[in-house]
Coordinates of C-alpha atoms in Angstrom, one line a residue:
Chain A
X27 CA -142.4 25.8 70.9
X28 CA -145.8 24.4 70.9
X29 CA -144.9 22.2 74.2
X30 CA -143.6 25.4 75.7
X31 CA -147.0 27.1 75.0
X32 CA -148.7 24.2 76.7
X33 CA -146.9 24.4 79.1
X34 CA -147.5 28.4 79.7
X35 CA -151.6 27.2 79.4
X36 CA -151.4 24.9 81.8
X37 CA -149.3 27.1 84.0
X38 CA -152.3 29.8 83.7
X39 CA -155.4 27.1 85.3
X40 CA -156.5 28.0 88.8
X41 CA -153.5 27.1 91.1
X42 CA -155.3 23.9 92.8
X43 CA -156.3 22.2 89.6
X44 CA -152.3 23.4 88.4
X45 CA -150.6 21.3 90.8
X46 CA -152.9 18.8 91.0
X47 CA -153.4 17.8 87.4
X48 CA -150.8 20.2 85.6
X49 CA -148.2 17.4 85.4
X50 CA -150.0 14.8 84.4
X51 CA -151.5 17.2 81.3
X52 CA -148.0 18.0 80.2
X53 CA -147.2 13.9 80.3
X54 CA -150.2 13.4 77.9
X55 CA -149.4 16.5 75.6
X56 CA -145.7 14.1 75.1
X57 CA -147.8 11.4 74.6
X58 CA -148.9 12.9 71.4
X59 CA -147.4 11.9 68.5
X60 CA -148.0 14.5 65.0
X61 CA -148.5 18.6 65.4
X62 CA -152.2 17.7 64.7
X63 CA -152.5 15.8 67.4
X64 CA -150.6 18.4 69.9
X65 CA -152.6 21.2 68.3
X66 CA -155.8 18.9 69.3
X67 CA -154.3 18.7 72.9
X68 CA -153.8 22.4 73.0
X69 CA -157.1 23.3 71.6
X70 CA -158.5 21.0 74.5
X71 CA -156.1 23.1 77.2
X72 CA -157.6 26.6 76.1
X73 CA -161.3 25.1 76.7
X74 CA -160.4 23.7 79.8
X75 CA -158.4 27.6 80.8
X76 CA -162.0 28.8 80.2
X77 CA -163.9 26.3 82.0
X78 CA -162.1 26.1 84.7
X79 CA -161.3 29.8 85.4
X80 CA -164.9 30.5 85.0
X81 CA -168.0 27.7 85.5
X82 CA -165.8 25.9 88.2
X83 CA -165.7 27.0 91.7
X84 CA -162.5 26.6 93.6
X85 CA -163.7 26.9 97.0
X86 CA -164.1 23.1 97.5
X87 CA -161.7 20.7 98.9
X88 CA -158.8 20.9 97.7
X89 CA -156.5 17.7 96.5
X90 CA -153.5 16.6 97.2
X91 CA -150.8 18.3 94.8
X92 CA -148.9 16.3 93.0
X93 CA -145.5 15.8 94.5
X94 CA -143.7 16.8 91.1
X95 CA -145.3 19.8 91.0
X96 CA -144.3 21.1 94.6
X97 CA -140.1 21.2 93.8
X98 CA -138.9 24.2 92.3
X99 CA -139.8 25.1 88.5
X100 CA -137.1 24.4 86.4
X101 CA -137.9 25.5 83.2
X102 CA -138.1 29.3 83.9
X103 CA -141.9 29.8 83.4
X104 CA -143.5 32.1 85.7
X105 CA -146.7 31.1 87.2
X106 CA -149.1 32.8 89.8
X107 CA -150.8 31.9 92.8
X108 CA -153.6 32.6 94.6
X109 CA -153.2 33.8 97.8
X110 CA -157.2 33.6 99.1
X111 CA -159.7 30.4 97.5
X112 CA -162.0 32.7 97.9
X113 CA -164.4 33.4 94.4
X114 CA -167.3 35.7 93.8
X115 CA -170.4 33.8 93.8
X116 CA -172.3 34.6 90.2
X117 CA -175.5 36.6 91.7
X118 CA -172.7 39.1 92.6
X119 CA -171.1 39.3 89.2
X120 CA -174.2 39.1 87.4
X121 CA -175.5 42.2 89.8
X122 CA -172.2 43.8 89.3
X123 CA -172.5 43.7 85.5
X124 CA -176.3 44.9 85.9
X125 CA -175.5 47.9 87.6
X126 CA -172.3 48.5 85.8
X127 CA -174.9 49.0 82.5
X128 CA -177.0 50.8 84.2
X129 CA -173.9 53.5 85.6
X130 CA -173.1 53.5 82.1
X131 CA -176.2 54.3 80.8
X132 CA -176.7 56.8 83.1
X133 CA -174.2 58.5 82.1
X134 CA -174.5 58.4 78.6
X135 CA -177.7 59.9 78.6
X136 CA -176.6 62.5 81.5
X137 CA -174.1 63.6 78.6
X138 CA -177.1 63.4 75.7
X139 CA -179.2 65.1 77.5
X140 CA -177.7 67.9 79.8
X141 CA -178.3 71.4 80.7
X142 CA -174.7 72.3 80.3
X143 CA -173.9 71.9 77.1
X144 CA -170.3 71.1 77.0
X145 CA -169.6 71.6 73.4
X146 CA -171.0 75.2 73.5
X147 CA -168.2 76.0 75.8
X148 CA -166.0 78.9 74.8
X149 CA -162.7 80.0 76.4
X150 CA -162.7 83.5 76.1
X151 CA -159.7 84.7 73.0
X152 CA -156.9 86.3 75.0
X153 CA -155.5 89.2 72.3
X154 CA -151.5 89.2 72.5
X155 CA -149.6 91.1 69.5
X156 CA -149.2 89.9 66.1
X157 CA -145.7 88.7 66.7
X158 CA -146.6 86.8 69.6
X159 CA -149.4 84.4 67.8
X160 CA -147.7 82.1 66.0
X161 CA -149.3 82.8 62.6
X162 CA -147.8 85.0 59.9
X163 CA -146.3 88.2 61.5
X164 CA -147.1 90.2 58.3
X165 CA -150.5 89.7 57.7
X166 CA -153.0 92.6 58.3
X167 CA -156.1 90.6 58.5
X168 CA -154.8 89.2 61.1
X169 CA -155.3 92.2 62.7
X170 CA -157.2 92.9 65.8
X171 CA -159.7 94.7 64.1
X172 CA -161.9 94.8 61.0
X173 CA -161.4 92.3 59.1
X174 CA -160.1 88.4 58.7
X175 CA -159.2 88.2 55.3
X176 CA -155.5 86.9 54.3
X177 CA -153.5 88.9 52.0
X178 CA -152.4 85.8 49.9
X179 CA -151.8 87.0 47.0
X180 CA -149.7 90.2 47.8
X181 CA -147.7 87.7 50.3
X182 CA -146.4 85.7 47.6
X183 CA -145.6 88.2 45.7
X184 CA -142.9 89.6 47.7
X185 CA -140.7 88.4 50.4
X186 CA -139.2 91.1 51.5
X187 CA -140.0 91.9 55.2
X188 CA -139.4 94.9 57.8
X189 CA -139.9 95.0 61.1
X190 CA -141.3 97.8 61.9
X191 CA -141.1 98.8 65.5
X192 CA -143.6 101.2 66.9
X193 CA -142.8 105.1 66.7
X194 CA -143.8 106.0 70.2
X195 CA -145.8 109.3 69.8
X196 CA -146.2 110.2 73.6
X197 CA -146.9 107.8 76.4
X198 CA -149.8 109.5 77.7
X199 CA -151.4 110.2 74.6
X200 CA -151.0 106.6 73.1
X201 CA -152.3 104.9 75.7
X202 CA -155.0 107.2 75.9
X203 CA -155.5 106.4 71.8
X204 CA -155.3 102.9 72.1
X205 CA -157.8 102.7 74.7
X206 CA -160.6 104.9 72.2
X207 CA -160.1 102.5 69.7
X208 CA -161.6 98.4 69.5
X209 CA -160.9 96.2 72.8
X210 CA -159.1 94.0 71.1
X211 CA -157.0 96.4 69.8
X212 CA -155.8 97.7 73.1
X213 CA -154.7 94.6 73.3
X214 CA -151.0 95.7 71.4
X215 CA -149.1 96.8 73.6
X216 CA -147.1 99.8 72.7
X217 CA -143.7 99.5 71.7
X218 CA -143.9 95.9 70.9
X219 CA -142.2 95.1 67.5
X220 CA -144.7 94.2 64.7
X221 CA -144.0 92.9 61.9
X222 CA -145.5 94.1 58.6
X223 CA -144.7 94.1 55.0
X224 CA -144.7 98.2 54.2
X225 CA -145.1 97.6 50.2
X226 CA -148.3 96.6 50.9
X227 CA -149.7 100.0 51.6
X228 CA -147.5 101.7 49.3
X229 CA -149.6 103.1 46.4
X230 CA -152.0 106.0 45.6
X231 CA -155.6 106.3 46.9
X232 CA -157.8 108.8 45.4
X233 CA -160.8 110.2 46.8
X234 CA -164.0 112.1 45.1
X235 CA -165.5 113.8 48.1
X236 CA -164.1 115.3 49.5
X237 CA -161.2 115.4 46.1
X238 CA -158.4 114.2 47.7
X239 CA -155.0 112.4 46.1
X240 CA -153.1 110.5 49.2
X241 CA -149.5 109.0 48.7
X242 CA -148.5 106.3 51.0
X243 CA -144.8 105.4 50.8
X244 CA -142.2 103.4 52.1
X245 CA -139.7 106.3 54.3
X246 CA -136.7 104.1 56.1
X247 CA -138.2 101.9 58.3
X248 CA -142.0 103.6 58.1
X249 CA -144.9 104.6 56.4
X250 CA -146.0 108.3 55.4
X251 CA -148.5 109.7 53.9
X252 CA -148.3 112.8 51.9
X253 CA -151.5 114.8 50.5
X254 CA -152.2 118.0 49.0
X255 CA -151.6 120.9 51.7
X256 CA -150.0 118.7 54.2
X257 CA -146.5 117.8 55.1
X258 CA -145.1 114.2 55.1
X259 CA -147.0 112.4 58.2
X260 CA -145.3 109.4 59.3
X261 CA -147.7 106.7 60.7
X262 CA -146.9 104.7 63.0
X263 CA -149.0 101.5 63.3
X264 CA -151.2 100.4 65.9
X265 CA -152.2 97.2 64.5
X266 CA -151.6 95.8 61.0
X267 CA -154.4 97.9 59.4
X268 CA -154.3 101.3 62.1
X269 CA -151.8 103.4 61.9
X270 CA -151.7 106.5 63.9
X271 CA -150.1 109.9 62.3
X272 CA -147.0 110.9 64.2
X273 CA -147.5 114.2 65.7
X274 CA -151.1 114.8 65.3
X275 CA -154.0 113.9 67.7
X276 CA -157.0 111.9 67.2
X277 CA -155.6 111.0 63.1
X278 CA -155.4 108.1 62.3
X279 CA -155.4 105.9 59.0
X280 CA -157.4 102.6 58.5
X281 CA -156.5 100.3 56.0
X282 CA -159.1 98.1 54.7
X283 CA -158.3 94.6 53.0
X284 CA -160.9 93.4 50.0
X285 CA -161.5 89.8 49.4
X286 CA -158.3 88.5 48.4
X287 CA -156.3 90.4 50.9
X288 CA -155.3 93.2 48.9
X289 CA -155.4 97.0 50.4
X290 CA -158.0 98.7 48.2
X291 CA -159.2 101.8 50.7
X292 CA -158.4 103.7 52.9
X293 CA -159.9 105.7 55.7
X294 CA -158.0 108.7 57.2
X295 CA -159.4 109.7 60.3
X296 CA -158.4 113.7 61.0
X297 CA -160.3 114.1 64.7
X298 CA -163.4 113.5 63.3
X299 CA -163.3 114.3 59.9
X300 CA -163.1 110.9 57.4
X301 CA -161.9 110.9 54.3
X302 CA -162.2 107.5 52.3
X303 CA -160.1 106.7 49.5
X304 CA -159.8 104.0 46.9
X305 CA -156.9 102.2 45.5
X306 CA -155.4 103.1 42.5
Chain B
X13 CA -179.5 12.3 87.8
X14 CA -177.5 10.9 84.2
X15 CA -173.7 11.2 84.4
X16 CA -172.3 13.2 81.4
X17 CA -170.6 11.4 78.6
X18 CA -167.1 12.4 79.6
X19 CA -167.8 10.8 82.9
X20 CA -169.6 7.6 82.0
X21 CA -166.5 7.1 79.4
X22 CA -164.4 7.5 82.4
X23 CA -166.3 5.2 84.6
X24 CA -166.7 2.7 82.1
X25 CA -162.8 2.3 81.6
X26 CA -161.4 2.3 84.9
X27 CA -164.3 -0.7 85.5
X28 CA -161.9 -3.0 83.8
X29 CA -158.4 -2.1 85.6
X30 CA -156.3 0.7 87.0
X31 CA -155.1 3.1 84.8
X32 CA -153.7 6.5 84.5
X33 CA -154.9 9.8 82.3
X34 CA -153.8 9.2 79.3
X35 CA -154.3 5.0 79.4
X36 CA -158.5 6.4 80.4
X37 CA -158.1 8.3 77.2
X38 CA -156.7 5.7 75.2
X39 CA -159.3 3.2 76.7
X40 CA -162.3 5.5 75.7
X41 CA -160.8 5.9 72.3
X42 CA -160.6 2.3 72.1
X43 CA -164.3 1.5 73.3
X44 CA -165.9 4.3 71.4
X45 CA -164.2 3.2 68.1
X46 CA -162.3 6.3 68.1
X47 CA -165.5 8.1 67.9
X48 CA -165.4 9.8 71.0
X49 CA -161.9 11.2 71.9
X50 CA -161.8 12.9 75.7
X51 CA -158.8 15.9 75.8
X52 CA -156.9 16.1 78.7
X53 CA -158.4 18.8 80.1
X54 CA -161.6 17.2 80.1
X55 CA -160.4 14.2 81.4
X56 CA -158.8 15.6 84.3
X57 CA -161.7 18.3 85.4
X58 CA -164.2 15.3 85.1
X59 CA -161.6 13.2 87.1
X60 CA -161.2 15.7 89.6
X61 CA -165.2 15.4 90.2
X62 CA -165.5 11.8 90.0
X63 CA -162.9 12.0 93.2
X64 CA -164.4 14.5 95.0
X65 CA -167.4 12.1 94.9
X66 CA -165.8 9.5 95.7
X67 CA -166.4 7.3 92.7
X68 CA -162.8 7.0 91.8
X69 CA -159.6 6.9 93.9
X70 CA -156.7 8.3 92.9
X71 CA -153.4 5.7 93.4
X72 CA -150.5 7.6 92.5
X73 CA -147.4 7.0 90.4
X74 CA -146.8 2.9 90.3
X75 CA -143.4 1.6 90.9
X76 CA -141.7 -0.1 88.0
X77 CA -143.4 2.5 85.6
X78 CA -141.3 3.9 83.1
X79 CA -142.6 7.3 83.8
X80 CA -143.2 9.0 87.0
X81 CA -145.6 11.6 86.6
X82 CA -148.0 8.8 85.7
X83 CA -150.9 8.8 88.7
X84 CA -153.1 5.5 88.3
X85 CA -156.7 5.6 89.7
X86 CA -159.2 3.1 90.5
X87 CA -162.8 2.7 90.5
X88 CA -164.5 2.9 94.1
X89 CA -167.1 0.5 95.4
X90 CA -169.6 3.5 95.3
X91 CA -168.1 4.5 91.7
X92 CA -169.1 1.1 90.6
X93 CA -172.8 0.8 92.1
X94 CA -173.3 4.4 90.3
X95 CA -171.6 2.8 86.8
X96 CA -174.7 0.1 87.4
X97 CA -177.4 2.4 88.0
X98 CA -176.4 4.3 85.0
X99 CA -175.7 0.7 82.9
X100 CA -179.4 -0.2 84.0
X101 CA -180.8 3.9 83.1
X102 CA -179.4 3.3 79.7
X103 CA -180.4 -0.6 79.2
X104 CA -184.1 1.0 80.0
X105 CA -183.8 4.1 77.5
X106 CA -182.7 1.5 74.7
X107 CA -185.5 -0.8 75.6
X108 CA -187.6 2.1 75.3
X109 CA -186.5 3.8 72.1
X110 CA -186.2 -0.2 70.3
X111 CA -190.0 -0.5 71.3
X112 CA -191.2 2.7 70.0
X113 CA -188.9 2.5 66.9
X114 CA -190.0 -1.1 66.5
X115 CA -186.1 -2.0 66.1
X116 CA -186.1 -5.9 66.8
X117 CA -184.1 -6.8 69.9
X118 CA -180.3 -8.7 68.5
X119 CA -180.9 -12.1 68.5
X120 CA -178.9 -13.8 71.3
X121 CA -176.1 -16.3 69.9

């Protein structure tokens, strides 16, 4: 093993010290007697690698190779030749190395110290529906809208989910709808299915001024809304917290998440006229 | 200018006969006491410069040796007025360094 990684040093000298001297090294490391005394030998092969490949200069006469050398190697070990004796003289690599720190530095400080800061970059968000994004389908503060809170804790609690596919109202109208509301917003496209968990919403909301008790249930596979002196409105949602009220124009309801995610109010927009409502 | 160690051991024990690598390393060993101990490597990158000078000549493998890949060289003429010049540097430092260390000079038998 150890001969064999002589033999692989001695195979990686310059090519004309190689076949000059290479034989003659691998007689001597057999000479040795002891793994001491090969390591020794070995040890003295790596120095001579490093002297050889870089304080001596191969451009000189060359010596005649040693005839042993010249046959055809045997034992399977590849070795490499040099095509050209040609060498960089050691201004050049010393001038190379200068100016290669100085490129480097150079650069390093362009980076420090630029106009452009790179890091201040921003790629502009591109808004795709809910369902499209990769997070949780059902959450409303993932909504393109008001707010960015997570409903974690009503989440867990049930696991029941709907898909709730959006009730087109009329084409026109819709688009004309979606376009009043938030940019980012626009962004859902109608009649994309989005998923939402409808209990959620379900619940009472009660509010002092105007007095007002509003009922949001669970009716098939959507949300309505029933208050004193109206009918059943069915909303149909725009985005995990808008809903738009089948039928009617310019209504809509918001629904607005508190810290934990919960639903605590909501805002029903009647073409102009709000009523908020708390939670109850 | 001095010759380096590696080449003065080299010098100094091909002055006495032909001999290949690893008998110049055994020779050196042998001179030196086994205090200085020259690796192949370094025997054969000061060798290679000691030819290109001219101060040694390379013989090849001798007939009748039990091993081929053995290459004997000899000491030149030229390698042998240098071996002097550097005997006589030396005999000068010692007389030197003995005169300001007031170290007697070895009584002569």
């Amino acid at each position: 093993m150890l001969r064999r990684l002589y033999r692989c040093a001695v195979r990686l000298h310059p090519s004309s010290f190689r076949r000059r001297f290479g034989d003659e090294m691998l007689h001597i490391f057999d000479q040795q007697k002891g793994t001491l005394a090969a390591l020794d030998v070995m040890l003295d092969c790596v120095f001579s690698l490093l002297r050889q490949w870089t304080l001596r200069p191969h451009t000189g006469v060359e010596l005649p190779a040693s005839p042993l050398l010249l046959s055809p190697i045997a034992d399977h070990i590849p070795s490499f030749e040099t095509l050209d004796t040609f060498r960089p003289r050691a201004s050049a690599i010393i001038n190379g190395a200068v100016l290669s720190l100085i490129l480097f530095c150079m650069t390093v400080f362009a980076i420090r110290y630029s106009w452009i800061q790179v890091s201040n970059l921003r790629i502009r968000e591109i808004a795709v529906a809910p369902s499209q994004r990769g997070y949780s389908r059902e959450d409303p503060s993932h909504s393109a809208g008001t707010s960015t809170r997570p409903l974690t804790q009503d989440s867990k609690e049930s696991s029941e989910r709907l898909q709730v596919n959006v009730i087109p109202i009329e084409p026109a109208r819709t688009q004309t709808k979606v376009t009043a509301s938030s940019s980012r917003t626009s962004a859902t496209p109608v009649g994309v299915a989005i998923w939402l968990r409808l209990e959620l919403y379900v619940g009472k909301y009660i509010s002092n001024s105007p007095p007002a008790k509003i009922s949001i249930q669970v009716e098939g596979d959507h949300l309505s809304l029933t208050a004193a002196g109206h009918p059943h409105l069915a909303l149909s949602p725009l985005s995990p917290t808008r809903f738009a009220i089948v039928g009617a124009e310019n209504s809509y309801v918001d629904f607005t998440p508190d810290d934990q995610g919960r639903i605590r109010l909501l805002s029903w927009d009647e073409g102009g006229n709000v009523i908020t409502a708390q939670r109850h | 200018m001095p010759l380096s160690s590696a080449a003065l051991h080299i010098l100094l024990a091909l002055a006495g006969e032909d001999l290949h690598g690893y008998g110049i390393m055994q020779e050196i060993a042998r001179q030196s006491e086994g205090i200085y101990k020259l690796g192949p490597g370094t025997l054969y990158d000061n060798l290679r410069k000691l030819i290109q000078d001219g101060w040694v000549h390379e013989l090849g493998p001798r007939r009748g040796d039990d091993d081929p890949r053995r290459r004997y060289y000899r000491l030149t003429d030229a390698g042998r007025n240098v071996l002097r010049a550097e005997t006589a540097r030396l005999t000068q430092v010692v007389r030197e360094a003995r005169l300001r260390l007031r170290i007697p000079n070895p009584r002569r038998v």
